[in-house]
mmCIF file of C-alpha atoms in Angstrom:
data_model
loop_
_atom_site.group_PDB
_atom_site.id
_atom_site.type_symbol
_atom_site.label_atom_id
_atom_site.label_comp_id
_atom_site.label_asym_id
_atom_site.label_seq_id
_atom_site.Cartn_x
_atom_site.Cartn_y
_atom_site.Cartn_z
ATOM 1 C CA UNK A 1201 -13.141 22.981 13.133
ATOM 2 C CA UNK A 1202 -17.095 22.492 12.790
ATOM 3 C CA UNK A 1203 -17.802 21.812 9.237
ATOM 4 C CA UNK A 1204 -21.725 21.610 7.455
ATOM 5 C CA UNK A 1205 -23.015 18.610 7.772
ATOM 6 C CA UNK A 1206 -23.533 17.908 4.201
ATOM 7 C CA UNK A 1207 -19.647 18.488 3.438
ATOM 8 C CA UNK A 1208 -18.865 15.973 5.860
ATOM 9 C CA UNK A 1209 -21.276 13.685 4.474
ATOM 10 C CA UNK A 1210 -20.155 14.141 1.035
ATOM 11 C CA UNK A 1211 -16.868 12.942 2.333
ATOM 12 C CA UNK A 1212 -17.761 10.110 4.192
ATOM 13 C CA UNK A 1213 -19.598 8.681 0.775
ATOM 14 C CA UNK A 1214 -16.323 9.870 -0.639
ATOM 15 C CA UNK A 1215 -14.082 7.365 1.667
ATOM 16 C CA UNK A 1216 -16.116 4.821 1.554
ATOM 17 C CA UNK A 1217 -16.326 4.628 -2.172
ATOM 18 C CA UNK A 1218 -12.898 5.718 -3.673
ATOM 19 C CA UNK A 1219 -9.706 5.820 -0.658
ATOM 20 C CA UNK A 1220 -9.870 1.998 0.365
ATOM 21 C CA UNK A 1221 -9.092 1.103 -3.659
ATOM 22 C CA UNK A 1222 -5.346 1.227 -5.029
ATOM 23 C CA UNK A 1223 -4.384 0.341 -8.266
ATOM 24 C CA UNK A 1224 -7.564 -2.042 -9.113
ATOM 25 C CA UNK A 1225 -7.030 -5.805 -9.154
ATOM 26 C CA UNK A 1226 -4.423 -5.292 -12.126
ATOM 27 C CA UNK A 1227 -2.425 -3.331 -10.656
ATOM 28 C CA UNK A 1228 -2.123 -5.110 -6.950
ATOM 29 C CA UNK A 1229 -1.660 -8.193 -9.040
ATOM 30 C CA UNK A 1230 1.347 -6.754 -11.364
ATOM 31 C CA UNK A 1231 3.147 -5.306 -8.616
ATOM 32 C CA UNK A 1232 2.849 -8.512 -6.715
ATOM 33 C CA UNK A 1233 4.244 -10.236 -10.149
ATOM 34 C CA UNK A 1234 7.318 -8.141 -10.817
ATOM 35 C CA UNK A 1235 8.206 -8.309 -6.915
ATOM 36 C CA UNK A 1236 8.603 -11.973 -7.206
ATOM 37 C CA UNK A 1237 10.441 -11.461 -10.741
ATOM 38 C CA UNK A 1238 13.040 -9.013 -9.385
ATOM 39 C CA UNK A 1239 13.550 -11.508 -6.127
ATOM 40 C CA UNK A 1240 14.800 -14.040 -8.525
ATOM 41 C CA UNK A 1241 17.891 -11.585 -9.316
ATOM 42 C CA UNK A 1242 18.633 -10.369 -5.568
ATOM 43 C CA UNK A 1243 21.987 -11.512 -4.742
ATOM 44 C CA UNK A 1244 21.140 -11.815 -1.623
ATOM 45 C CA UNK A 1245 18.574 -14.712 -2.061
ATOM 46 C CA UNK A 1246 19.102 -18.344 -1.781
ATOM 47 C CA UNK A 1247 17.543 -20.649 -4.749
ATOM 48 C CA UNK A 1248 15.369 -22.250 -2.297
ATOM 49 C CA UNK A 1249 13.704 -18.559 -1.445
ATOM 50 C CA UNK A 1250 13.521 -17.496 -4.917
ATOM 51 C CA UNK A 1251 12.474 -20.843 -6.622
ATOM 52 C CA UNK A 1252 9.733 -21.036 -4.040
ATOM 53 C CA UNK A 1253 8.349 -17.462 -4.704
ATOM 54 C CA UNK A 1254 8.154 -18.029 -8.285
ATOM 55 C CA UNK A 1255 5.996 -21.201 -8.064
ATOM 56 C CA UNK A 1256 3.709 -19.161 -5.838
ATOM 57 C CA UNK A 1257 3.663 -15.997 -7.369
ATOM 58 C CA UNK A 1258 0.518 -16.503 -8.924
ATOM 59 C CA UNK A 1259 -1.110 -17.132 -5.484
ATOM 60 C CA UNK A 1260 0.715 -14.187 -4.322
ATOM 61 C CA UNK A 1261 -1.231 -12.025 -7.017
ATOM 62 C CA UNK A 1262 -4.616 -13.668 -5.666
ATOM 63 C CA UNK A 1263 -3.938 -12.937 -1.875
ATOM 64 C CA UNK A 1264 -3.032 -9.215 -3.278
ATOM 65 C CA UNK A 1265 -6.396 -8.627 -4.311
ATOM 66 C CA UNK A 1266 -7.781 -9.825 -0.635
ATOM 67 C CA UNK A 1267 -7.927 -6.977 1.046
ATOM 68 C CA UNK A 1268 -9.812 -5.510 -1.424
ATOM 69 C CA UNK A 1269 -12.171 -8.630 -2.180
ATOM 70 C CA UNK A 1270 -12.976 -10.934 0.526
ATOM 71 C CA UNK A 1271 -12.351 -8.456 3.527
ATOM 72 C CA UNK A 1272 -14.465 -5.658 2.125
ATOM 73 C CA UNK A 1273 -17.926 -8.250 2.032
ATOM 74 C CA UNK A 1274 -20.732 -6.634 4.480
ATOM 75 C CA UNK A 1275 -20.313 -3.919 6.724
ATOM 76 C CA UNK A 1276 -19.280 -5.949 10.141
ATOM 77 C CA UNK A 1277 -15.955 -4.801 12.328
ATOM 78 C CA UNK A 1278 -13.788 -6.867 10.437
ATOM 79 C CA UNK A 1279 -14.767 -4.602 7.321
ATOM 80 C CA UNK A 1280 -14.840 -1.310 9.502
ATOM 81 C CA UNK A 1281 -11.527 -2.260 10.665
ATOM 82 C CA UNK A 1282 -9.900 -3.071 7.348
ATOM 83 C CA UNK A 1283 -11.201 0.381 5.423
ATOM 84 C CA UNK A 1284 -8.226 2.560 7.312
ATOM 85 C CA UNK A 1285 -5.544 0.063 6.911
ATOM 86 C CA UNK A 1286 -5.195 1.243 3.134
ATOM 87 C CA UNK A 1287 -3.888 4.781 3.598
ATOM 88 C CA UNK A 1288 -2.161 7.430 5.593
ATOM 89 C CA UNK A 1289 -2.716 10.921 4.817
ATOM 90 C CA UNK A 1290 -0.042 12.873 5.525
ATOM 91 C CA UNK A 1291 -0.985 16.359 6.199
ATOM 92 C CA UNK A 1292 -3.398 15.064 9.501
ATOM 93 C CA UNK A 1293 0.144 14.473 10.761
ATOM 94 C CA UNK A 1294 2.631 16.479 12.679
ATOM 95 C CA UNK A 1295 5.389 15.309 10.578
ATOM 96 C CA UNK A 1296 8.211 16.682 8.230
ATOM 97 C CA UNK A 1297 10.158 14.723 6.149
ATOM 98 C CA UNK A 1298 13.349 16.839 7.226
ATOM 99 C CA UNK A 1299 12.734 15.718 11.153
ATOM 100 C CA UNK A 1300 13.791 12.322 9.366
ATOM 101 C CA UNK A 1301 11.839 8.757 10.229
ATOM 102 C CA UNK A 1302 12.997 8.410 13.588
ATOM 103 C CA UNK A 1303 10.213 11.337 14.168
ATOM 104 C CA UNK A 1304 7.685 9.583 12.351
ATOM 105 C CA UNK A 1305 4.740 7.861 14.378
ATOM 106 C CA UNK A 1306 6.314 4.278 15.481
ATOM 107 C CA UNK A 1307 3.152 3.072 17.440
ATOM 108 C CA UNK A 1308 -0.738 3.388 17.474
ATOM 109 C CA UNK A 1309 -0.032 5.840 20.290
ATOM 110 C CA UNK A 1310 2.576 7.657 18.677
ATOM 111 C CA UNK A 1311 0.055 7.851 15.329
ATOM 112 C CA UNK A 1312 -2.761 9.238 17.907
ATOM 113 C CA UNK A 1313 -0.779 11.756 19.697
ATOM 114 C CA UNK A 1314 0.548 13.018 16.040
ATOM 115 C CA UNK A 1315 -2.547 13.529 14.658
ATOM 116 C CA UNK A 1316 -3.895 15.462 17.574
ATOM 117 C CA UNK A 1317 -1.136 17.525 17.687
ATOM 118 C CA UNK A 1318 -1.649 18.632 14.168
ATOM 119 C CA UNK A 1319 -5.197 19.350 14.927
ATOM 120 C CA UNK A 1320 -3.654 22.081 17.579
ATOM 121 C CA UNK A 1321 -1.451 23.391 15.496
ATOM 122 C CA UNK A 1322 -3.248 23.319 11.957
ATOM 123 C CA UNK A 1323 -6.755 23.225 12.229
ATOM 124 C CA UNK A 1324 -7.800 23.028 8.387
ATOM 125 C CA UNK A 1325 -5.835 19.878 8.266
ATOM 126 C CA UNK A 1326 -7.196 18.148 11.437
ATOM 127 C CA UNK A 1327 -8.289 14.567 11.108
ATOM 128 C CA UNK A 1328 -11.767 15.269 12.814
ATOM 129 C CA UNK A 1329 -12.953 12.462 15.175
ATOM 130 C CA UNK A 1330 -14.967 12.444 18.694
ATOM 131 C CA UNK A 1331 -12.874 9.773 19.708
ATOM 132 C CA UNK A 1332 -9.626 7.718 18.655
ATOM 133 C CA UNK A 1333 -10.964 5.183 16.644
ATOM 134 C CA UNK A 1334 -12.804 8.107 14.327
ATOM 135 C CA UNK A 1335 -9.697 10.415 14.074
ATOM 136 C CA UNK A 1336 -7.518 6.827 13.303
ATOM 137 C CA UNK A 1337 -10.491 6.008 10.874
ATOM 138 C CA UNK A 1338 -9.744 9.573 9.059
ATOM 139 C CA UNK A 1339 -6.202 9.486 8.973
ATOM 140 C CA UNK A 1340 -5.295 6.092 7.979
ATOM 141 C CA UNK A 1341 -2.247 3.661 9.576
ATOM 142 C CA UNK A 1342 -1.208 2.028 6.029
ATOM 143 C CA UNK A 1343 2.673 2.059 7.330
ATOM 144 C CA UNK A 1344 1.751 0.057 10.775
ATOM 145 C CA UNK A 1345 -0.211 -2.355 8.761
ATOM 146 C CA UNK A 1346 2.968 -2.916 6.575
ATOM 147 C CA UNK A 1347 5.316 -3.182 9.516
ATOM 148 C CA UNK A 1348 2.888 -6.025 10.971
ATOM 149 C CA UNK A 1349 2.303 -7.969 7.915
ATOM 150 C CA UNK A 1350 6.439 -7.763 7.552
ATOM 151 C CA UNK A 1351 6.744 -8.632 10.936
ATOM 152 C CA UNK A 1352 4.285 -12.130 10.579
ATOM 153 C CA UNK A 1353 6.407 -13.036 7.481
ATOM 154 C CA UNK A 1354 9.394 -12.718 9.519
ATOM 155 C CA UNK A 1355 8.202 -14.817 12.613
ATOM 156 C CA UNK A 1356 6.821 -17.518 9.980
ATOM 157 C CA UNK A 1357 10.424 -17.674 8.408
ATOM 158 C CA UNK A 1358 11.685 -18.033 12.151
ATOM 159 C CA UNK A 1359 9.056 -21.023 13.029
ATOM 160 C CA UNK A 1360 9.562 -23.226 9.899
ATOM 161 C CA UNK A 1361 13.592 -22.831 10.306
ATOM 162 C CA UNK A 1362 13.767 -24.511 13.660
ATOM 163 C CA UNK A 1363 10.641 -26.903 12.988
ATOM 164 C CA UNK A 1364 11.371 -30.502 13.301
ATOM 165 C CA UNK A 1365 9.336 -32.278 10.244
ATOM 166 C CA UNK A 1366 7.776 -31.349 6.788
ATOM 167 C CA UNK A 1367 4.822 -30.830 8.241
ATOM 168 C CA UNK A 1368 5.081 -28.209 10.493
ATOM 169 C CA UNK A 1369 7.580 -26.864 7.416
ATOM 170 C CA UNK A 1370 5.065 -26.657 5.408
ATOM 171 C CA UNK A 1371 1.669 -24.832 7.540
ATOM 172 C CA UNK A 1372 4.389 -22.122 8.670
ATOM 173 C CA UNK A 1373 5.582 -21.827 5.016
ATOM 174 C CA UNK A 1374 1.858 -21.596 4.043
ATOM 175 C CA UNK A 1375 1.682 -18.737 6.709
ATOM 176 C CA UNK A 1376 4.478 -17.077 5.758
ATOM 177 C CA UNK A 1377 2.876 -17.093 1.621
ATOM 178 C CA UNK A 1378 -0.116 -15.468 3.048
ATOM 179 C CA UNK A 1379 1.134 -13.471 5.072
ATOM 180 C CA UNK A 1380 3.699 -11.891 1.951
ATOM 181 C CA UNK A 1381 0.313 -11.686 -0.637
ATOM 182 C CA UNK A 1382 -1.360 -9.697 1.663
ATOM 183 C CA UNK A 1383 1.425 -7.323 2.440
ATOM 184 C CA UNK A 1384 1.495 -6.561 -1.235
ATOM 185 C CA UNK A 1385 -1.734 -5.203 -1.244
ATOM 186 C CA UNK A 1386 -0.931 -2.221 1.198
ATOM 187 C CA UNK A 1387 2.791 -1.746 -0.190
ATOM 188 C CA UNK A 1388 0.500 -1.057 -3.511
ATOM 189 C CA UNK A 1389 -1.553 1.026 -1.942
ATOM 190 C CA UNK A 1390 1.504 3.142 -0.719
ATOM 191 C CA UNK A 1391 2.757 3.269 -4.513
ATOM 192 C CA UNK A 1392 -0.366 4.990 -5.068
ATOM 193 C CA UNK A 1393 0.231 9.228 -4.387
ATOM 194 C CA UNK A 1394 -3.763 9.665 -3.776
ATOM 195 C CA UNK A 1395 -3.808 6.811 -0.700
ATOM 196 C CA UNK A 1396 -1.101 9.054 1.158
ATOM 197 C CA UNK A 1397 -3.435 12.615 0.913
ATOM 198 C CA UNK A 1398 -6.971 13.548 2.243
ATOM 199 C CA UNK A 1399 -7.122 15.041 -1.221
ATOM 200 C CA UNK A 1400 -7.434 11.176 -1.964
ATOM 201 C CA UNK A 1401 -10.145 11.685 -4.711
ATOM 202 C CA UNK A 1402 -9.595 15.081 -6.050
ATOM 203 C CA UNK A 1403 -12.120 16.632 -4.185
ATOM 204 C CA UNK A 1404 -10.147 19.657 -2.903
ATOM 205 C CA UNK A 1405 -8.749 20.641 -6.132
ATOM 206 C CA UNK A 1406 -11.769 20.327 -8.392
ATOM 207 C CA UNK A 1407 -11.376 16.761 -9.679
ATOM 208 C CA UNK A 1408 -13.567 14.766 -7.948
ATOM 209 C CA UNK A 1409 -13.078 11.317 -9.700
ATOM 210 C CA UNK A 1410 -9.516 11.190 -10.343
ATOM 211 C CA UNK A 1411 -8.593 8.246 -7.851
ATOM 212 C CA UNK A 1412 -10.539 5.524 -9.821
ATOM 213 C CA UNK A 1413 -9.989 7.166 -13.103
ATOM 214 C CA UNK A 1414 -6.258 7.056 -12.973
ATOM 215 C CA UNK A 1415 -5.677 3.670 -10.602
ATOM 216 C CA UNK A 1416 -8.189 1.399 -12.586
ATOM 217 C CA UNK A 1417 -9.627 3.013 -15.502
ATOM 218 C CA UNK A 1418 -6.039 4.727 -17.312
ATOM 219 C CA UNK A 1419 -4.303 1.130 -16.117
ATOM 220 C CA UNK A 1420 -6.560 -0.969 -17.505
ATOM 221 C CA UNK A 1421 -6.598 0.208 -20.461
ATOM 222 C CA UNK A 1422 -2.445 -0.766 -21.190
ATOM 223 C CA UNK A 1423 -1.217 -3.346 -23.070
ATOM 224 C CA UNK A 1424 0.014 -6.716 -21.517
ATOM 225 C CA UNK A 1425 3.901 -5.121 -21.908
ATOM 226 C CA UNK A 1426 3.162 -3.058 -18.787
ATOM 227 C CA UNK A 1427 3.894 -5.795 -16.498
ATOM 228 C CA UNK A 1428 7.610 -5.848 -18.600
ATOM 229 C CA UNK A 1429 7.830 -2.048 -18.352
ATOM 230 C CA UNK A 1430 7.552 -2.007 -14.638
ATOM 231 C CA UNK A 1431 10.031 -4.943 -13.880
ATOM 232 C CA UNK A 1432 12.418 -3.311 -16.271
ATOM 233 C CA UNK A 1433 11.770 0.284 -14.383
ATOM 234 C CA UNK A 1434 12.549 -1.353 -11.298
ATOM 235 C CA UNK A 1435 15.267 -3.727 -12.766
ATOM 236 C CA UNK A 1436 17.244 -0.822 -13.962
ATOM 237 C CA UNK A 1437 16.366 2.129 -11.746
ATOM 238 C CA UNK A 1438 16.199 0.461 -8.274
ATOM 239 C CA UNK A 1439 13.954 2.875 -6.788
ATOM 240 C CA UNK A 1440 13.695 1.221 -3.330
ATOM 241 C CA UNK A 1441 17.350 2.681 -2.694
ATOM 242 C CA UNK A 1442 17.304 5.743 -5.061
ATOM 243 C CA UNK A 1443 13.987 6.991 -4.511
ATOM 244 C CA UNK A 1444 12.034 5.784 -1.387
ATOM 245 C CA UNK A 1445 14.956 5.435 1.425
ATOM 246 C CA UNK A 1446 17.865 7.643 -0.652
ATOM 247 C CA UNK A 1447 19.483 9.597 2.325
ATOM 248 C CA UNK A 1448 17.353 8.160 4.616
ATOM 249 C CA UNK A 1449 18.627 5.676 7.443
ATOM 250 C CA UNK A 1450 16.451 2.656 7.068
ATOM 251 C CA UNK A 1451 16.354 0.689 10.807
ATOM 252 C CA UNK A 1452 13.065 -1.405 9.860
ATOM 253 C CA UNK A 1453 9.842 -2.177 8.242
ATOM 254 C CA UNK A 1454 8.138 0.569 9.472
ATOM 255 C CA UNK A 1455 11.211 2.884 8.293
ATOM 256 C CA UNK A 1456 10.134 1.205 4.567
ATOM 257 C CA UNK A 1457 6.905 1.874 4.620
ATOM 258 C CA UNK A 1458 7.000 5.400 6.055
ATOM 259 C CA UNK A 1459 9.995 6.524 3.606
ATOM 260 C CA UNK A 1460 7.505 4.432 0.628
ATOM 261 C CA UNK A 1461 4.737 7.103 2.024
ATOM 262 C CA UNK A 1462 6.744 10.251 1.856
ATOM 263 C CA UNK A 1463 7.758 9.132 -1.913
ATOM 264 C CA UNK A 1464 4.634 8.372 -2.683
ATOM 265 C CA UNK A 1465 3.010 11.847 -1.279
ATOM 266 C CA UNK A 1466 5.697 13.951 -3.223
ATOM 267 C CA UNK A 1467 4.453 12.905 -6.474
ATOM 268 C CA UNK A 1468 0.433 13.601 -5.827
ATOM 269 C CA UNK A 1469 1.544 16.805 -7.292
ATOM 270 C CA UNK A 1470 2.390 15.305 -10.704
ATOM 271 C CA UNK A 1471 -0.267 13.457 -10.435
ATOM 272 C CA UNK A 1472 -2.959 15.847 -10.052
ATOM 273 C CA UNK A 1473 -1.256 18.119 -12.509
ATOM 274 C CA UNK A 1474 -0.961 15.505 -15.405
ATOM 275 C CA UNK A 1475 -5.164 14.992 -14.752
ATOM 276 C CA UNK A 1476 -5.756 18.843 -15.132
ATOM 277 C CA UNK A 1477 -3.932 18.968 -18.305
ATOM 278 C CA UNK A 1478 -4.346 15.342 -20.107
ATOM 279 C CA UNK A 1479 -7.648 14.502 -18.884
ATOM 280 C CA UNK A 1480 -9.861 16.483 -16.769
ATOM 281 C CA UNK A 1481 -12.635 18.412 -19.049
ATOM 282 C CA UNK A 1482 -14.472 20.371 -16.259
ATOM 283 C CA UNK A 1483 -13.816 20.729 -12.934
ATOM 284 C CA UNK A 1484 -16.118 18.702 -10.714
ATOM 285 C CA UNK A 1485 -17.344 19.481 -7.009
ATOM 286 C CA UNK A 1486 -16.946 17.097 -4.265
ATOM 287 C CA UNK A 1487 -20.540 14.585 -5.627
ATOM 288 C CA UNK A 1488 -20.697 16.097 -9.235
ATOM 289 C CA UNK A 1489 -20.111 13.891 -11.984
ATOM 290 C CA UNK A 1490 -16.455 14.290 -13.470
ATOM 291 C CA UNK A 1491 -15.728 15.149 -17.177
ATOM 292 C CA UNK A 1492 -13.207 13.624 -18.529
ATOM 293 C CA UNK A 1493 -11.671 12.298 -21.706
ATOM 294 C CA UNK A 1494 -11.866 8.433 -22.173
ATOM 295 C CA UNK A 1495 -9.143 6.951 -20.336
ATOM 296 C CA UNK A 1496 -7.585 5.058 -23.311
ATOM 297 C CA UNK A 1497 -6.934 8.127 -25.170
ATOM 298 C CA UNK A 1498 -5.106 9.856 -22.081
ATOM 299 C CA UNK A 1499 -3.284 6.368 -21.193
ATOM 300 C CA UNK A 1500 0.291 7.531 -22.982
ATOM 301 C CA UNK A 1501 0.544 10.512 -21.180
ATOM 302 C CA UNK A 1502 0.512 8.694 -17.616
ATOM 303 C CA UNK A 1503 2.564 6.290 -18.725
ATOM 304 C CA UNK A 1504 5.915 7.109 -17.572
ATOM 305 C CA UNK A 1505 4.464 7.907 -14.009
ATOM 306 C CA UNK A 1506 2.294 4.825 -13.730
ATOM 307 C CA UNK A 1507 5.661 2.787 -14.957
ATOM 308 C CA UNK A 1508 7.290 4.675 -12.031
ATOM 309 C CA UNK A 1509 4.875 3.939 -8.408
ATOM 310 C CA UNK A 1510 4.180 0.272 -9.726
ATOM 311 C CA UNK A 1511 7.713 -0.241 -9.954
ATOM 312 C CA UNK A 1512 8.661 1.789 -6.812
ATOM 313 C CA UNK A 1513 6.088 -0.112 -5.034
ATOM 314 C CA UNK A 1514 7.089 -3.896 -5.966
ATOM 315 C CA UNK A 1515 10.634 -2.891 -5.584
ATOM 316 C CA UNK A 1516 10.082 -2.220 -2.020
ATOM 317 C CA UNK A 1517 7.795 -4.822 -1.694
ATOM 318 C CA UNK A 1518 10.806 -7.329 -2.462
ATOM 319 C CA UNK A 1519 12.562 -5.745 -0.308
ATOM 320 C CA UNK A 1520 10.512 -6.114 2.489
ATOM 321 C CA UNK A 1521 10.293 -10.202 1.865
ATOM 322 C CA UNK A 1522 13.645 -10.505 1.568
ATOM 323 C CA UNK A 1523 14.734 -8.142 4.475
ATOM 324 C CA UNK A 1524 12.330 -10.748 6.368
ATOM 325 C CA UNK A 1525 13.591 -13.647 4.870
ATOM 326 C CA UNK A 1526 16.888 -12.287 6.290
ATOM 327 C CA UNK A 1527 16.309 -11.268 9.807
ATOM 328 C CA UNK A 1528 14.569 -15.245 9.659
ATOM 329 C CA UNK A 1529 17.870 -16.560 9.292
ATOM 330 C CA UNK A 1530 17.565 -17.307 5.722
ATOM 331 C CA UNK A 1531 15.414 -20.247 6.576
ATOM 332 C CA UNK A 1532 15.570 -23.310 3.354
ATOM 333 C CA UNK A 1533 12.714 -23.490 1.722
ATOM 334 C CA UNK A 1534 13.674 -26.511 -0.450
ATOM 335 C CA UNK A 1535 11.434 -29.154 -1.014
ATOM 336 C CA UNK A 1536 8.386 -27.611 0.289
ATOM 337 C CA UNK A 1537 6.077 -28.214 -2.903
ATOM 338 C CA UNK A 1538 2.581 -27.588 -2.189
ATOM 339 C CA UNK A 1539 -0.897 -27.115 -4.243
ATOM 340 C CA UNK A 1540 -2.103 -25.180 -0.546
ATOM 341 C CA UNK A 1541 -4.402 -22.046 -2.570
ATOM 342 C CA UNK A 1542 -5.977 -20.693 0.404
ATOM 343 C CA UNK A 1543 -8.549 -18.230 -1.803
ATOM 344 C CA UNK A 1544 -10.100 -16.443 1.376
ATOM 345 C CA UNK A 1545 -7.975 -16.221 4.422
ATOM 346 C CA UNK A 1546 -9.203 -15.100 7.607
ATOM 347 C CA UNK A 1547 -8.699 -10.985 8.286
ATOM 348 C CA UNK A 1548 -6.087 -10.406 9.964
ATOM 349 C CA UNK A 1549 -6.621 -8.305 12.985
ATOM 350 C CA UNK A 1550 -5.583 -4.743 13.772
ATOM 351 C CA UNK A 1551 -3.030 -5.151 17.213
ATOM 352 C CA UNK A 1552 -1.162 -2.241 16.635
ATOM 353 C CA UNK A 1553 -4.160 -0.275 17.569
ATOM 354 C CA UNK A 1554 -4.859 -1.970 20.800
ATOM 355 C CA UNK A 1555 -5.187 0.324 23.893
ATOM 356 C CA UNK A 1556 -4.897 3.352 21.940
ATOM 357 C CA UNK A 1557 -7.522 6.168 23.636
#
C-alpha cells in the first residue's frame, strides 16, 4: 500500500487543482436553469412552487456556482472541509451496483467502514489515509452532501408551511432558495463521470488534463442553444426515471444521489474513450503538460454526451426539489415576492461526518 512519495504528491497537486471543479460556472449554472424550466411542467407541482422557482432561477444559477466560488477562498477548515464534498469515487468503495442501494453507505460511518473494507480486500484501490478524516478526504461523500442539502430544503418547506406571518414565510422561504442553489452544485458535480472515479483527471490512463478540458474548456466553447438542447434531452428522455433510478427502488435522497453516482460512473468509460480518439494528441503522465486539439474543434463530437449528464443531472436535480417540496406538505408559496440575493452565504457545515473515527 506504500506508494513514492513523489506519486502521492503529484496527486495531491492533482486534487487540489482539478477533482473539486464540475462542469465550470456554465455548466452548474445551465443545469440549475433547465431544472427550474422542467419544474414548470411537473404535474405534480402547484403554480405557487413553480412560479416561485422561475422568478428565482437566476439566483439559483448564482448560489450554484458557490461552492465553487465563495467557499473555496483561503485555505481555512471551512475550505478543507468543502474540497471532499464534490465527489465520491467509487472504486475506494466496497460496493456493487447489483447488491442494490440499500447496500450502499447510508451514514458517515457506514462510508468509513466501506472504504476500509475495500482497502482489505483490494489494496490498489484503497483510499489511503492515517486517519478518517484523510481516507474521507480521498474518497469523497458527494451523495451525503446531497441527501443533507435535500434534507434542509425539506425542513425549510416544513417551517414556512406552519409559520404564522409573512415574515417568518419569507426568511424560511429564503432558506429553503439557498438551500436548493447550493444543492445544484453537487447534483452537477454527480452529472459529471470524472467526480465519481479516482481516475478523476486522467491520470491513470495517460490523459492527465482531461477533467478541465472536457467540463470547462469543450463546454464553453457551445453555442447559447445548449441550454435548449439539454432541457429538451431531459424534456423528452426523462433520464431521472430511465437512466439514474430505472430498476432501482428509490426510498430517499440519498437513494437519488447514490443511483445519480452509479450512472454517472458507468459512462467515465465513454468519456475517456471519446478524449483518446477526438482529442487527446499524446499521452500525458500524471504533471506533464497534455496535448490536445483545441477544444472548439473537438466540441461536436462530445456533444451528444455532454447533452446527456447536464440533462441527467438537472433532471434529478428537479426531482430532488420537488420530492422535498412534497414530503413538506406542498407548502404555498404564493405571494412571497422578494428582491432577498444573498451573493455569499455562510458554508454550510459537514454533520454527517460528525463522530466518525
Amino acid at each position: 500500500m506504500k506508494r513514492n512519495l513523489n506519486q502521492i504528491l503529484i496527486l495531491a497537486l492533482l486534487f487540489q487543482s482539478s477533482q473539486v471543479w464540475a462542469w465550470g460556472q456554465r455548466g452548474h449554472e445551465l443545469v440549475t436553469l433547465v431544472a427550474s424550466r422542467l419544474l414548470q411542467e411537473d404535474p405534480r407541482v402547484d403554480q405557487s412552487f413553480a412560479a416561485a422557482c422561475l422568478d428565482k432561477e437566476h439566483l439559483l444559477a448564482h448560489l450554484a456556482n458557490t461552492p465553487d466560488t465563495v467557499w473555496r477562498r483561503g485555505n481555512g477548515p471551512n475550505v478543507q472541509a468543502n474540497r471532499p464534498t464534490h465527489f465520491v469515487d467509487m472504486e475506494y468503495l466496497d460496493v456493487t451496483e447489483k447488491r442494490g442501494l440499500k447496500k450502499l453507505p447510508q451514514t458517515g460511518k457506514d462510508l468509513i467502514s466501506s472504504i476500509r473494507q475495500q482497502c482489505k480486500l483490494n489494496p490498489k484501490n484503497c483510499a489511503e489515509g492515517s486517519n478518517a478524516a484523510e481516507q474521507l478526504s480521498r474518497a469523497g461523500h458527494a451523495p451525503l452532501r446531497i441527501a443533507q442539502l435535500t434534507t434542509i430544503i425539506e425542513q425549510s418547506f416544513r417551517k414556512l408551511k406552519i409559520a404564522k406571518n409573512k415574515s417568518e414565510k419569507l426568511d424560511h422561504f429564503h432558506e429553503a432558495i439557498v438551500a436548493m442553489g447550493l444543492l445544484s452544485h453537487f447534483v452537477g458535480d454527480l452529472g459529471n463521470p470524472l467526480h465519481t472515479s479516482s481516475n478523476y483527471n486522467g491520470q491513470l490512463t495517460g490523459q492527465s488534463g482531461i477533467h478541465s478540458y472536457f467540463e470547462t474548456f469543450v463546454v464553453n466553447e457551445y453555442p447559447l442553444d445548449l441550454s435548449h438542447r439539454v432541457f429538451l434531452h431531459a424534456q423528452k428522455q426523462k433520464p431521472y426515471k430511465t437512466r439514474v433510478t430505472a430498476k432501482k427502488r428509490v426510498n430517499s435522497y440519498l437513494d437519488s444521489a447514490w443511483a445519480l453516482a452509479w450512472d454517472s460512473h458507468k459512462q467515465l468509460n465513454k468519456l475517456l474513450a471519446l478524449d483518446k480518439k477526438h482529442s487527446l494528441v499524446k499521452e500525458a503522465k500524471a504533471m506533464e503538460k497534455p496535448q490536445r486539439k483545441a477544444a472548439k474543434s473537438v466540441g461536436p463530437a462530445y456533444k451528444t454526451f455532454t447533452v446527456a449528464q447536464l440533462a441527467t443531472a438537472a433532471d434529478t436535480l428537479k426531482e430532488l426539489w420537488v420530492q422535498a417540496w412534497l414530503k413538506a406538505g406542498k407548502p404555498s408559496l404564493a405571494g412571497l415576492k422578494s428582491y432577498h440575493f444573498p451573493t455569499e452565504p455562510d458554508f454550510v457545515p459537514v454533520r454527517y461526518l460528525e463522530g466518525v473515527k
